[in-house]
Amino acid sequence: MSKIGLIVAREWNERVRKKSFVVTTLLTPLLMVGMIALVSWLSSRGADSVKFIEVVDRSGFVAAQLENQPDVVFRTTAEGVSPEDAMCNREEDTWGILIIGEDVMTNGAYVELYSFGPSTMEVEQAIRHEIERVVEERKLEANNLAEVRRVLDQMQTTVNVRAYMLDENGARSSVSSVLSYAVSYVFGFLMYMFVLIYGSQVMTGVIEEKNNRVLEVMVSSVRPMELMMGKILGVAAVAVTQFSLWVVLVLGLGSVVLNLILPEDLMEAARMGGVPVEAVGGGADEMAQVLSLISEPTYLATIIGGFLLFFVGGYLLYAAMFAAVGSAVGSATDSNQFQNLVTMPIIVALVVMFGVINNPDGALAMWFSMIPFTSPIVMMARLPYGVPWWEVAVSLVLLYGMFAVMVWMAGKIYRVGILMHGKRVTFRELYKWMKYKY
Amino acid sequence: MNPILRVEHVTKQFGDYTALDDVSLEVPRGQVYGLLGPNGAGKTTLIRIINRITAPDSGAVWFDDHLLAPEDVARIGYLPEERGLYKGMKVGEQAIYFARLKGLSRREAVSRLKEWFERFGIEEWWNKRVSELSKGMAQKVQFIVTVLHRPELLIFDEPFSGFDPVNANLLKEEMLALRDQGATIIFSTHNMASVEEVCDHITLINRSRNILTGRLEDIRREHGSNVYEVRFAGDSELLQQRLSQATTTIKLTAGVGDSTLRFKLNAESELRGVVGLINDAVDIRSLSEVIPSMNEIFINKVSQQGGVAE
């Protein structure tokens, strides 16, 4: 094995075997899928208990027409029973008593709810909607306009925009802006986290080796450039390992969980390729479309492939800078001045990303997805919306080109820095190092 | 036999600072070669150039009759003054890693390591983490790692710093054993006592220059300044009186039995005549030339050259 190979293997081995790596790698997807599953399960399940409500109806007509809701069941008391009697004679499982005023037709204000447990907005809303419905219908009837209800029902419309994007040949591809938004956000942010976390791992690694004086021993067998590249690539291998495991775990767990919690017809719709299913109305159509896109291999491949390409490029660029900083400073606390300089562009990229998500085609998006220091994050945010391939290509070339330049410069600082101890380093000093002949 | 290492007119600058100024030296095979000099003299820079960690601005380094090449580092073993190991790694695994970086195969590394670990009686450390070892224990591991690939040229920079006396002695013996097996050792230190014990040749570097080089014996003799010491029984006053013309007394130590007189020959006197004078006055027990210690030569030379560099 070549020397760089040995160094990469050691870095990978040491890091992957760490407890913290194993825990975060396994737990993060579990938590992610678990949270999503929990939320959708809870919202599909609705309230966990049914509330029984005794209705004391003074108007004489509302109670009879109240329809039970999934979590609210109305029980009408006999006519003429006073609220006090209803209270005394209530059944054991009664949650509350609802008093509807005599003149509810003209004065909506007199509806009161007395509950034995904390009331929620949802319960009150369900009650309000039911009473309003009954009263409205009664009003329509009173004016001999019963027909109007039917007309109104017919008028109610739900519109879904099905979006397609056309390429030069006019072939259409299905797009979902909801999905693009979500993917942009998640992957852009993921990129930010990965570059920052793994980049600074390179820095702390170098500082540790320098303080341990291991580097003094290493440099007699290995060239400083090989050492630096070995560390950078080794940590990159760890990052790619973690990301790949996350993809596999999230997709695997996700598909199992989705099958369990989503309604059968929605899954069917997704499998059919997003064909709207009449039975599934409203947001479910959007949902089906998203599911169909996610399960489309080319879409997944673009996102994941793009992420890997830009992550590796962006990470390499920043890792080279972090390695140079690590070699120049004596301790993690000393590194602030330089570290800020390195992290600044990443943070700028993140800020730009939030703008780009809403306007993926604008000039801001275009330029910042070309500048090597910001392109990994900004381009990642643009990718889900579709980006012309040549823009991606130019951006990648610039990114990897910048990486080559940066490695060359970082290497010059690194080879001096790792053997320099107890000296407070300034920018002028760094510049001088770069000119040393080795 | 050709020298294993030849340094020719090596100069190295860092910015405005000259770390080495036209330094030349030859290291003969199979010997312990002392590289001496005060702190900041340029020893470490020279050692780094020999290890190809850094390159000279001008001049050349010849190793085994060819210009020092990258693959030669596999034939050199280097124990730096500031040394360390990966704290979190297991001892055995780490030793294998370093050995493989020097070009050994895993299998070869393991079998050689087992030998060394047995020899030092430290087999049970194999699966321990370095952080669990004491400093002295880690130093032993470090030593093994340095010599495992059986380098022809070994460079020890202040090897005894941080070792307790027992381990320092063990290290010295191992060093001499390696020399007897044919390895050449460059030994950099400012502990002059150990230089006299183990070195055959030395080079003294001060202020970036080679100011003294040669066989240790020759150097000490050259720097001898006609000082002798006589141990005798008899009248010391008589002796001093007899010698007063030919010598200058440096020190007289009167003992219960024998006394010792240290004296310096005057310019035109000869030892032979002086011995006759002593013999007439007292009973000579022993007479020897006082050869200056390396320590004296070191201090003398360095201060002659204008002291230690800032």
XYZ file of C-alpha atoms in Angstrom:
748
model
C 0.000 0.000 0.000
C 1.280 3.488 -0.770
C 2.095 5.800 2.114
C -0.936 7.996 1.470
C -3.021 4.831 1.381
C -1.700 3.815 4.793
C -2.439 7.230 6.241
C -5.948 7.306 4.790
C -6.618 3.815 6.124
C -5.434 4.765 9.600
C -7.521 7.946 9.714
C -10.585 6.054 8.531
C -10.093 3.147 10.910
C -9.510 5.304 13.950
C -12.480 7.550 13.295
C -15.015 4.979 12.187
C -14.346 2.873 15.259
C -15.051 5.755 17.613
C -18.194 5.357 19.668
C -19.353 8.844 18.777
C -19.224 8.004 15.069
C -21.182 4.771 15.464
C -23.785 6.426 17.643
C -24.414 9.465 15.432
C -24.376 7.404 12.261
C -26.995 4.967 13.513
C -29.039 7.285 15.655
C -29.469 10.232 13.306
C -31.474 8.394 10.608
C -33.447 6.556 13.284
C -34.343 9.852 14.923
C -35.117 11.504 11.609
C -37.384 8.746 10.334
C -38.783 8.263 13.803
C -39.744 11.923 14.145
C -41.365 12.057 10.741
C -43.192 8.817 11.408
C -44.340 9.983 14.806
C -45.638 13.286 13.489
C -47.516 11.756 10.598
C -48.850 8.965 12.771
C -50.108 11.421 15.342
C -51.733 13.663 12.765
C -53.377 10.732 10.983
C -54.567 9.335 14.302
C -56.028 12.645 15.427
C -56.890 13.137 19.061
C -56.226 10.225 21.276
C -59.469 10.230 23.207
C -63.073 10.885 22.356
C -64.764 13.609 24.347
C -68.399 13.103 25.336
C -70.366 16.294 25.618
C -73.831 16.648 27.139
C -75.798 19.250 25.229
C -78.366 21.344 27.038
C -80.264 22.811 24.111
C -82.559 25.730 24.860
C -83.089 26.553 21.208
C -84.826 23.264 20.716
C -83.450 22.404 17.274
C -79.648 22.472 17.274
C -78.873 19.436 19.409
C -80.834 17.040 17.221
C -78.832 17.980 14.141
C -75.344 18.074 15.620
C -73.193 15.456 13.962
C -70.571 13.620 15.968
C -66.985 14.406 15.097
C -64.068 11.929 15.268
C -63.104 13.158 18.674
C -66.252 14.831 19.875
C -69.474 12.980 20.605
C -72.631 14.945 21.407
C -75.245 13.554 23.817
C -78.534 15.374 23.936
C -80.274 15.701 27.281
C -84.042 15.623 27.534
C -85.818 18.856 26.779
C -86.214 21.253 29.661
C -83.424 19.839 31.785
C -81.560 22.627 33.502
C -77.750 22.810 33.310
C -77.621 22.038 37.038
C -79.649 18.865 36.602
C -77.555 17.852 33.632
C -74.527 18.353 35.779
C -75.854 16.233 38.601
C -77.152 13.425 36.446
C -74.335 13.262 33.960
C -72.879 9.994 32.881
C -69.505 9.081 34.231
C -67.531 9.570 30.997
C -68.932 13.026 30.341
C -66.161 15.475 29.483
C -68.197 18.649 29.347
C -71.542 20.320 29.200
C -72.528 22.536 26.293
C -75.271 25.077 26.737
C -76.867 26.486 23.621
C -78.876 29.649 24.128
C -82.494 30.089 23.171
C -81.872 32.794 20.630
C -78.889 31.160 18.982
C -80.478 31.977 15.602
C -80.063 35.702 16.199
C -77.374 35.883 18.829
C -74.409 33.549 18.490
C -72.874 34.863 21.640
C -74.798 32.660 23.989
C -73.073 29.312 23.674
C -71.233 28.091 26.716
C -68.987 25.132 27.318
C -68.247 23.822 30.811
C -65.585 21.138 30.830
C -64.073 18.860 33.471
C -60.735 18.840 31.780
C -58.678 21.383 29.904
C -60.409 22.530 26.751
C -58.524 22.755 23.482
C -58.854 24.933 20.438
C -59.592 21.902 18.321
C -62.577 20.833 20.424
C -63.961 24.338 20.543
C -63.486 24.718 16.825
C -65.291 21.432 16.138
C -68.201 22.541 18.304
C -68.314 25.987 16.730
C -68.280 24.575 13.193
C -71.103 22.157 13.944
C -73.314 24.760 15.547
C -72.604 27.244 12.754
C -73.464 24.623 10.150
C -76.757 23.739 11.817
C -77.694 27.369 12.290
C -76.773 28.315 8.717
C -78.852 25.464 7.326
C -81.748 26.471 9.508
C -81.477 30.024 8.232
C -81.417 28.863 4.624
C -84.475 26.720 5.237
C -86.240 29.547 6.969
C -85.813 31.622 3.841
C -86.884 28.755 1.594
C -83.400 28.507 0.162
C -82.644 24.865 0.950
C -81.529 24.418 -2.658
C -78.769 26.966 -2.118
C -76.893 24.583 0.150
C -76.617 22.080 -2.671
C -75.437 24.783 -5.054
C -72.888 26.026 -2.565
C -71.563 22.519 -2.085
C -71.116 22.175 -5.802
C -69.318 25.490 -5.999
C -66.662 24.431 -3.574
C -63.482 23.821 -5.557
C -60.032 22.476 -4.836
C -57.288 23.248 -7.290
C -53.993 21.375 -7.582
C -51.298 22.714 -9.836
C -49.410 19.868 -11.428
C -46.090 21.308 -12.512
C -43.934 19.967 -15.326
C -40.676 21.286 -16.596
C -39.877 21.208 -20.314
C -36.402 20.626 -21.686
C -35.217 21.809 -25.117
C -36.839 18.841 -26.828
C -40.127 19.537 -25.193
C -39.991 16.401 -23.099
C -41.701 17.029 -19.847
C -40.561 15.996 -16.467
C -42.636 16.085 -13.412
C -41.548 18.602 -10.764
C -42.778 19.373 -7.360
C -41.928 22.719 -5.880
C -42.759 21.502 -2.409
C -40.291 18.698 -2.787
C -37.668 20.957 -4.380
C -38.009 23.374 -1.520
C -37.646 20.670 1.078
C -34.760 18.935 -0.658
C -32.957 22.248 -1.274
C -33.276 23.139 2.312
C -32.296 19.798 3.762
C -29.380 19.100 1.446
C -28.073 22.661 1.446
C -28.035 22.601 5.195
C -26.551 19.117 5.281
C -23.772 20.359 3.009
C -23.085 23.236 5.368
C -22.940 20.916 8.369
C -20.759 18.331 6.662
C -18.213 20.810 5.318
C -17.973 22.616 8.628
C -17.917 19.581 10.898
C -15.558 17.438 8.866
C -13.415 20.402 7.845
C -12.806 21.355 11.444
C -12.129 17.715 12.279
C -9.155 17.964 9.955
C -8.009 21.042 11.837
C -8.308 19.525 15.308
C -6.634 16.372 14.006
C -3.644 18.332 12.774
C -3.430 20.340 16.004
C -3.532 17.144 18.032
C -0.781 15.500 15.988
C 1.302 18.633 16.199
C 0.928 18.938 19.965
C 1.592 15.227 20.444
C 4.801 15.662 18.477
C 3.757 12.664 16.385
C 4.384 14.740 13.296
C 8.061 15.087 14.167
C 8.285 11.318 13.969
C 6.094 11.005 10.898
C 7.939 13.489 8.696
C 11.022 11.309 8.591
C 9.018 8.646 6.744
C 6.416 10.662 4.880
C 6.457 13.916 2.990
C 4.380 16.656 4.645
C 2.203 16.909 1.532
C 1.422 13.194 1.735
C 0.630 13.577 5.422
C -1.739 16.452 4.789
C -3.490 14.808 1.861
C -3.706 11.516 3.741
C -5.470 13.187 6.625
C -7.793 15.195 4.376
C -8.747 12.169 2.281
C -9.075 9.930 5.324
C -11.551 12.266 6.964
C -13.351 12.618 3.609
C -13.687 8.842 3.473
C -15.279 8.939 6.915
C -17.733 11.619 5.784
C -18.676 9.697 2.646
C -19.102 6.553 4.720
C -21.412 8.351 7.090
C -23.425 9.963 4.321
C -23.798 6.680 2.434
C -24.939 4.882 5.555
C -27.450 7.644 6.184
C -28.832 7.396 2.655
C -29.190 3.635 2.929
C -30.667 3.762 6.397
C -33.082 6.608 5.683
C -34.290 5.052 2.431
C -34.597 1.613 4.012
C -36.257 2.684 7.223
C -38.268 5.325 5.410
C -39.823 2.942 2.933
C -40.763 0.520 5.695
C -42.284 3.237 7.820
C -44.072 4.918 4.912
C -45.702 1.606 4.005
C -46.886 1.235 7.554
C -48.364 4.637 8.152
C -49.550 5.993 4.840
C -52.979 5.116 3.496
C -52.901 2.286 0.968
C -54.431 4.325 -1.870
C -51.766 7.024 -1.519
C -49.013 4.466 -1.925
C -50.880 3.080 -4.897
C -51.073 6.533 -6.401
C -47.357 6.979 -5.908
C -46.622 3.677 -7.580
C -48.780 4.646 -10.526
C -46.525 7.608 -11.055
C -48.436 10.368 -9.449
C -51.637 9.958 -11.409
C -54.216 11.841 -9.417
C -56.500 9.488 -7.658
C -59.959 10.950 -7.247
C -60.513 9.250 -3.956
C -57.578 11.068 -2.486
C -58.350 14.725 -2.391
C -56.562 17.932 -1.421
C -52.946 17.843 -0.227
C -52.798 14.124 -0.710
C -52.360 14.661 -4.439
C -49.253 16.757 -3.831
C -48.084 14.084 -1.440
C -48.522 11.353 -4.026
C -46.578 13.406 -6.517
C -43.724 13.894 -4.063
C -43.644 10.204 -3.303
C -43.512 9.310 -6.959
C -40.641 11.727 -7.557
C -38.696 10.445 -4.589
C -39.009 6.888 -5.772
C -37.777 7.876 -9.229
C -34.160 6.707 -9.583
C -32.889 9.564 -11.775
C -34.121 12.195 -9.365
C -32.512 10.469 -6.410
C -29.324 9.931 -8.372
C -29.106 13.610 -9.347
C -29.537 14.791 -5.794
C -27.297 12.240 -4.135
C -24.697 12.251 -6.896
C -24.670 16.052 -6.953
C -24.350 16.146 -3.213
C -21.384 13.786 -3.226
C -19.566 15.655 -6.026
C -20.074 19.058 -4.469
C -19.507 17.820 -0.970
C -16.185 16.212 -1.854
C -15.063 19.332 -3.748
C -16.231 21.777 -1.108
C -14.936 19.686 1.723
C -11.517 19.294 0.079
C -11.269 23.031 -0.471
C -12.139 23.879 3.108
C -10.229 20.965 4.607
C -7.041 22.203 2.929
C -7.560 25.604 4.555
C -8.392 24.028 7.905
C -5.263 21.860 7.682
C -3.110 24.930 7.042
C -4.687 26.740 9.997
C -4.246 23.677 12.214
C -0.579 23.418 11.307
C 0.073 27.085 11.962
C -1.508 27.407 15.392
C -0.393 25.727 18.574
C -3.760 24.982 20.113
C -7.453 25.029 19.380
C -7.894 28.216 21.389
C -5.204 29.951 19.359
C -6.929 29.144 16.121
C -9.861 31.574 16.372
C -8.457 34.399 14.292
C -7.687 32.157 11.342
C -10.612 29.843 11.829
C -13.045 32.716 11.514
C -11.493 33.633 8.215
C -12.050 30.109 6.962
C -15.601 29.719 8.225
C -16.753 33.130 7.033
C -17.410 32.102 3.403
C -19.321 29.011 4.559
C -21.620 31.182 6.614
C -22.057 33.625 3.735
C -22.993 30.659 1.553
C -25.599 29.549 4.071
C -27.171 33.002 4.190
C -27.238 33.182 0.388
C -28.770 29.721 0.300
C -31.901 30.899 2.119
C -32.427 33.488 -0.597
C -31.650 31.076 -3.399
C -34.232 28.551 -2.278
C -36.946 31.068 -3.103
C -35.332 32.251 -6.312
C -33.204 29.461 -7.718
C -32.822 31.095 -11.117
C -31.784 34.607 -10.098
C -28.463 36.373 -10.580
C -27.549 35.875 -6.910
C -28.068 32.150 -7.230
C -26.167 32.010 -10.482
C -23.077 33.849 -9.213
C -22.788 32.308 -5.818
C -23.184 28.846 -7.286
C -20.097 29.547 -9.408
C -17.776 31.001 -6.727
C -15.853 27.997 -5.398
C -16.117 28.976 -1.736
C -19.897 29.188 -1.786
C -20.813 26.947 -4.707
C -21.154 23.658 -2.819
C -23.928 24.960 -0.602
C -25.602 27.319 -3.060
C -25.486 24.895 -5.995
C -26.881 22.180 -3.746
C -29.819 24.435 -2.990
C -30.375 25.013 -6.720
C -29.993 21.415 -7.883
C -33.419 20.115 -6.863
C -35.063 22.815 -9.008
C -33.093 21.728 -12.054
C -29.918 23.465 -13.247
C -28.521 23.383 -16.814
C -25.806 20.760 -16.923
C -23.152 23.121 -18.230
C -23.586 25.399 -15.227
C -23.043 22.436 -12.961
C -19.981 21.443 -14.981
C -18.419 24.928 -14.879
C -19.097 25.200 -11.180
C -17.471 21.811 -10.518
C -14.405 22.658 -12.609
C -13.968 25.948 -10.746
C -14.432 24.227 -7.417
C -11.897 21.474 -8.027
C -9.492 23.940 -9.660
C -9.670 26.172 -6.607
C -9.067 23.116 -4.462
C -5.856 22.372 -6.367
C -4.612 25.931 -5.840
C -5.584 25.854 -2.188
C -3.846 22.537 -1.540
C -0.693 23.895 -3.093
C -0.795 26.956 -0.837
C -1.890 25.048 2.260
C 0.872 22.507 1.706
C 3.476 25.241 1.780
C 2.183 26.542 5.091
C 1.647 23.068 6.500
C 5.182 21.773 5.924
C 6.618 24.698 7.920
C 3.833 24.945 10.471
C 3.868 21.367 11.712
C 7.469 21.681 12.878
C 7.123 25.175 14.311
C 6.387 25.364 17.995
C 5.747 28.106 20.491
C 5.600 30.908 18.004
C 2.610 33.209 17.723
C 1.766 33.239 14.078
C 0.667 36.258 12.078
C -0.477 36.537 8.492
C 2.884 38.033 7.563
C 4.561 35.021 9.064
C 2.381 32.686 7.005
C 3.283 34.581 3.868
C 6.970 34.222 4.715
C 6.557 30.471 5.218
C 5.096 30.103 1.787
C 8.280 31.492 0.304
C 10.646 29.151 2.156
C 12.443 26.787 -0.122
C 11.978 23.118 0.723
C 35.555 2.105 3.733
C 33.570 4.956 2.284
C 31.748 7.137 4.713
C 28.036 6.365 4.879
C 27.114 10.038 4.899
C 28.823 13.082 3.462
C 27.505 16.588 3.952
C 29.109 19.055 1.573
C 28.923 22.805 1.992
C 25.329 22.813 3.108
C 23.711 26.209 3.610
C 20.142 26.770 4.722
C 18.288 30.008 5.294
C 14.865 30.722 6.720
C 14.004 34.184 5.507
C 16.812 36.393 6.821
C 17.975 33.853 9.330
C 20.848 31.546 8.400
C 20.368 28.212 10.105
C 23.359 26.479 8.500
C 26.321 28.215 6.946
C 28.565 26.132 4.684
C 28.575 23.043 6.904
C 30.521 19.983 5.781
C 31.104 16.704 7.569
C 31.716 13.014 6.968
C 30.201 10.234 8.996
C 32.269 7.019 8.917
C 30.473 3.698 8.892
C 29.851 1.611 11.974
C 30.578 4.321 14.489
C 28.776 6.553 16.928
C 29.068 10.070 15.619
C 28.405 12.910 18.020
C 26.700 15.998 16.693
C 27.221 18.631 19.332
C 26.298 22.218 19.771
C 24.378 24.596 21.978
C 20.647 25.186 21.492
C 19.847 27.057 18.309
C 23.167 26.189 16.695
C 21.552 24.463 13.725
C 21.797 20.794 14.737
C 18.128 20.060 14.249
C 18.094 21.774 10.874
C 21.042 19.649 9.773
C 19.333 16.502 11.010
C 16.156 17.472 9.177
C 18.138 17.928 5.992
C 19.704 14.480 6.413
C 16.176 13.078 6.901
C 14.918 14.870 3.825
C 12.368 16.719 5.930
C 13.741 19.913 4.506
C 16.138 20.630 1.656
C 19.328 22.712 1.713
C 19.485 25.999 -0.203
C 22.885 24.996 -1.512
C 25.302 22.150 -0.978
C 24.704 18.430 -1.181
C 24.169 15.389 0.992
C 25.624 12.073 -0.148
C 24.332 8.857 1.310
C 26.194 5.614 0.640
C 27.975 7.171 -2.345
C 24.952 8.594 -4.093
C 23.059 11.824 -3.703
C 20.491 11.412 -0.935
C 17.260 10.265 -2.596
C 13.671 9.956 -1.341
C 13.803 6.164 -1.056
C 16.821 6.443 1.257
C 14.598 7.436 4.179
C 13.708 3.746 4.478
C 17.360 3.131 5.326
C 17.442 5.873 7.969
C 15.885 5.749 11.410
C 15.189 8.993 13.244
C 14.306 9.553 16.862
C 13.528 13.276 17.137
C 14.096 15.266 20.284
C 10.417 16.138 20.469
C 8.677 12.851 19.942
C 5.264 11.408 20.427
C 2.820 8.689 19.533
C -0.882 8.645 18.761
C -2.420 8.565 22.224
C -5.615 6.806 21.321
C -4.050 4.035 19.242
C -3.066 0.638 20.530
C 0.658 0.076 20.947
C 0.988 -2.889 18.588
C -1.195 -1.425 15.882
C 0.666 1.843 16.035
C 4.082 0.216 15.818
C 2.899 -1.713 12.757
C 1.665 1.519 11.197
C 4.999 3.269 11.605
C 6.870 0.222 10.356
C 4.730 0.046 7.224
C 5.322 3.732 6.560
C 9.001 2.823 6.488
C 8.252 0.190 3.869
C 7.980 -3.028 5.888
C 5.220 -5.483 5.085
C 2.649 -6.087 7.795
C 3.831 -9.657 8.347
C 7.481 -8.634 8.591
C 6.581 -5.804 10.959
C 4.622 -8.100 13.257
C 7.325 -10.733 13.514
C 10.073 -8.185 14.193
C 7.933 -6.368 16.713
C 7.211 -9.576 18.598
C 10.969 -10.103 18.904
C 11.592 -6.635 20.270
C 8.647 -6.759 22.644
C 9.893 -10.066 24.012
C 13.376 -8.681 24.374
C 12.154 -5.733 26.398
C 9.660 -7.909 28.267
C 6.722 -5.762 27.251
C 4.539 -8.260 25.358
C 1.527 -7.418 27.470
C 1.563 -3.821 26.199
C 0.608 -4.887 22.695
C -3.096 -4.208 23.117
C -2.792 -1.289 25.487
C -3.480 2.220 24.356
C -0.534 4.581 24.393
C -2.414 6.859 26.797
C -2.255 4.048 29.368
C 1.547 3.903 29.242
C 3.901 5.928 31.399
C 6.290 8.303 29.677
C 9.208 5.914 30.043
C 7.158 3.044 28.606
C 6.155 5.140 25.625
C 9.816 6.026 25.062
C 10.682 2.345 24.803
C 7.987 1.841 22.207
C 9.295 4.871 20.386
C 12.781 3.453 20.351
C 11.562 0.147 18.920
C 9.648 1.989 16.230
C 12.799 3.905 15.300
C 15.025 0.879 14.838
C 12.504 -1.707 13.639
C 13.207 -1.332 9.949
C 16.900 -2.022 10.623
C 18.195 1.247 9.268
C 21.844 1.509 8.312
C 21.942 5.048 9.616
C 20.305 5.938 12.920
C 19.851 9.479 14.121
C 19.100 10.078 17.772
C 18.372 13.661 18.768
C 18.807 14.070 22.533
C 17.766 10.443 23.027
C 18.209 10.401 26.791
C 16.005 13.369 27.579
C 12.932 12.149 29.378
C 14.414 8.734 30.206
C 14.993 7.684 33.771
C 18.571 6.486 34.463
C 17.637 2.803 34.154
C 16.000 3.240 30.767
C 18.688 5.656 29.613
C 21.265 2.983 30.321
C 19.204 0.347 28.528
C 18.916 2.683 25.578
C 22.658 3.309 25.548
C 23.380 -0.398 25.546
C 20.913 -1.016 22.749
C 22.510 1.804 20.797
C 25.978 0.325 21.153
C 24.625 -3.117 20.289
C 23.175 -1.713 17.080
C 26.528 -0.154 16.272
C 28.245 -3.503 16.839
C 25.808 -5.033 14.374
C 27.029 -2.578 11.777
C 24.698 0.390 12.042
C 26.041 3.922 12.012
C 24.654 6.236 14.648
C 24.481 10.003 14.655
C 23.985 11.106 18.185
C 23.015 14.672 18.880
C 23.208 15.964 22.410
C 24.588 18.528 24.756
C 25.230 16.004 27.465
C 29.032 15.851 27.148
C 29.474 13.020 29.612
C 27.521 10.700 27.366
C 29.507 11.919 24.382
C 32.762 10.798 25.979
C 31.201 7.454 26.816
C 29.879 6.496 23.416
C 31.151 8.691 20.590
C 34.028 7.869 18.297
C 33.836 10.993 16.134
C 32.276 14.360 16.813
C 31.334 17.539 15.090
C 30.667 20.692 17.045
C 28.301 23.189 15.491
C 27.885 26.704 16.803
C 26.228 29.699 15.216
C 25.331 27.731 12.107
C 28.920 26.688 11.434
C 30.970 23.584 11.899
C 33.669 24.768 14.294
C 35.293 21.502 15.291
C 35.306 18.069 13.757
C 37.345 14.890 14.114
C 38.056 11.808 16.197
C 37.130 12.354 19.823
C 40.509 11.068 21.056
C 42.466 13.330 18.718
C 40.439 16.356 19.596
C 40.900 15.890 23.282
C 44.615 15.333 22.857
C 44.969 18.374 20.635
C 43.252 20.444 23.208
C 45.449 19.090 25.917
C 47.495 22.001 27.143
C 50.526 20.387 28.771
C 48.751 19.849 32.040
C 49.767 16.834 34.087
C 48.812 15.326 37.336
C 51.168 13.479 39.608
C 50.179 11.381 42.602
C 52.995 10.950 45.027
C 54.087 10.197 48.565
C 56.542 12.590 50.206
C 57.220 16.210 50.917
C 54.989 18.335 48.813
C 56.757 21.583 49.600
C 60.030 20.142 48.452
C 58.398 18.984 45.274
C 56.909 22.375 44.521
C 60.227 24.017 45.194
C 62.033 21.686 42.795
C 59.472 22.199 40.085
C 59.120 25.952 40.437
C 61.467 26.701 37.548
C 60.017 24.299 35.011
C 56.301 24.328 35.784
C 53.416 26.336 37.120
C 51.394 24.788 39.908
C 47.727 24.632 39.263
C 46.478 22.781 42.268
C 47.821 20.803 45.154
C 45.641 18.351 47.008
C 47.264 17.047 50.149
C 45.807 13.752 51.314
C 46.394 11.655 54.419
C 48.594 9.265 52.453
C 49.202 10.271 48.878
C 48.989 13.822 47.589
C 48.180 15.039 44.119
C 49.728 17.916 42.269
C 48.375 19.309 39.071
C 50.836 21.398 37.133
C 51.391 22.936 33.747
C 54.671 22.661 31.864
C 56.322 25.971 31.131
C 57.016 26.770 27.520
C 60.573 25.514 27.206
C 60.422 22.579 29.642
C 60.076 18.963 28.622
C 58.102 16.314 30.437
C 61.084 13.972 30.525
C 63.197 16.423 32.553
C 60.355 17.273 34.856
C 59.774 13.600 35.641
C 63.418 13.416 36.706
C 62.917 16.362 39.038
C 59.839 14.818 40.587
C 61.562 11.487 40.968
C 64.362 13.095 42.917
C 61.978 14.819 45.323
C 59.189 12.314 46.031
C 57.959 8.776 45.355
C 55.826 8.815 42.232
C 52.656 6.759 42.492
C 51.307 7.759 39.115
C 51.736 10.411 36.503
C 49.259 11.212 33.759
C 48.442 13.877 31.266
C 45.252 15.733 32.051
C 43.177 15.607 28.887
C 40.426 18.195 28.880
C 36.882 16.829 29.074
C 34.572 17.360 26.132
C 32.661 19.676 28.377
C 35.657 21.960 28.762
C 36.438 21.868 25.067
C 32.818 22.580 24.234
C 32.564 25.598 26.497
C 35.985 26.808 25.454
C 35.290 26.578 21.735
C 31.844 28.061 21.913
C 32.932 31.055 23.956
C 35.940 31.578 21.676
C 33.552 31.861 18.812
C 31.633 34.590 20.530
C 29.182 32.643 22.629
C 25.837 31.157 21.856
C 23.670 32.491 19.070
C 20.576 34.382 20.133
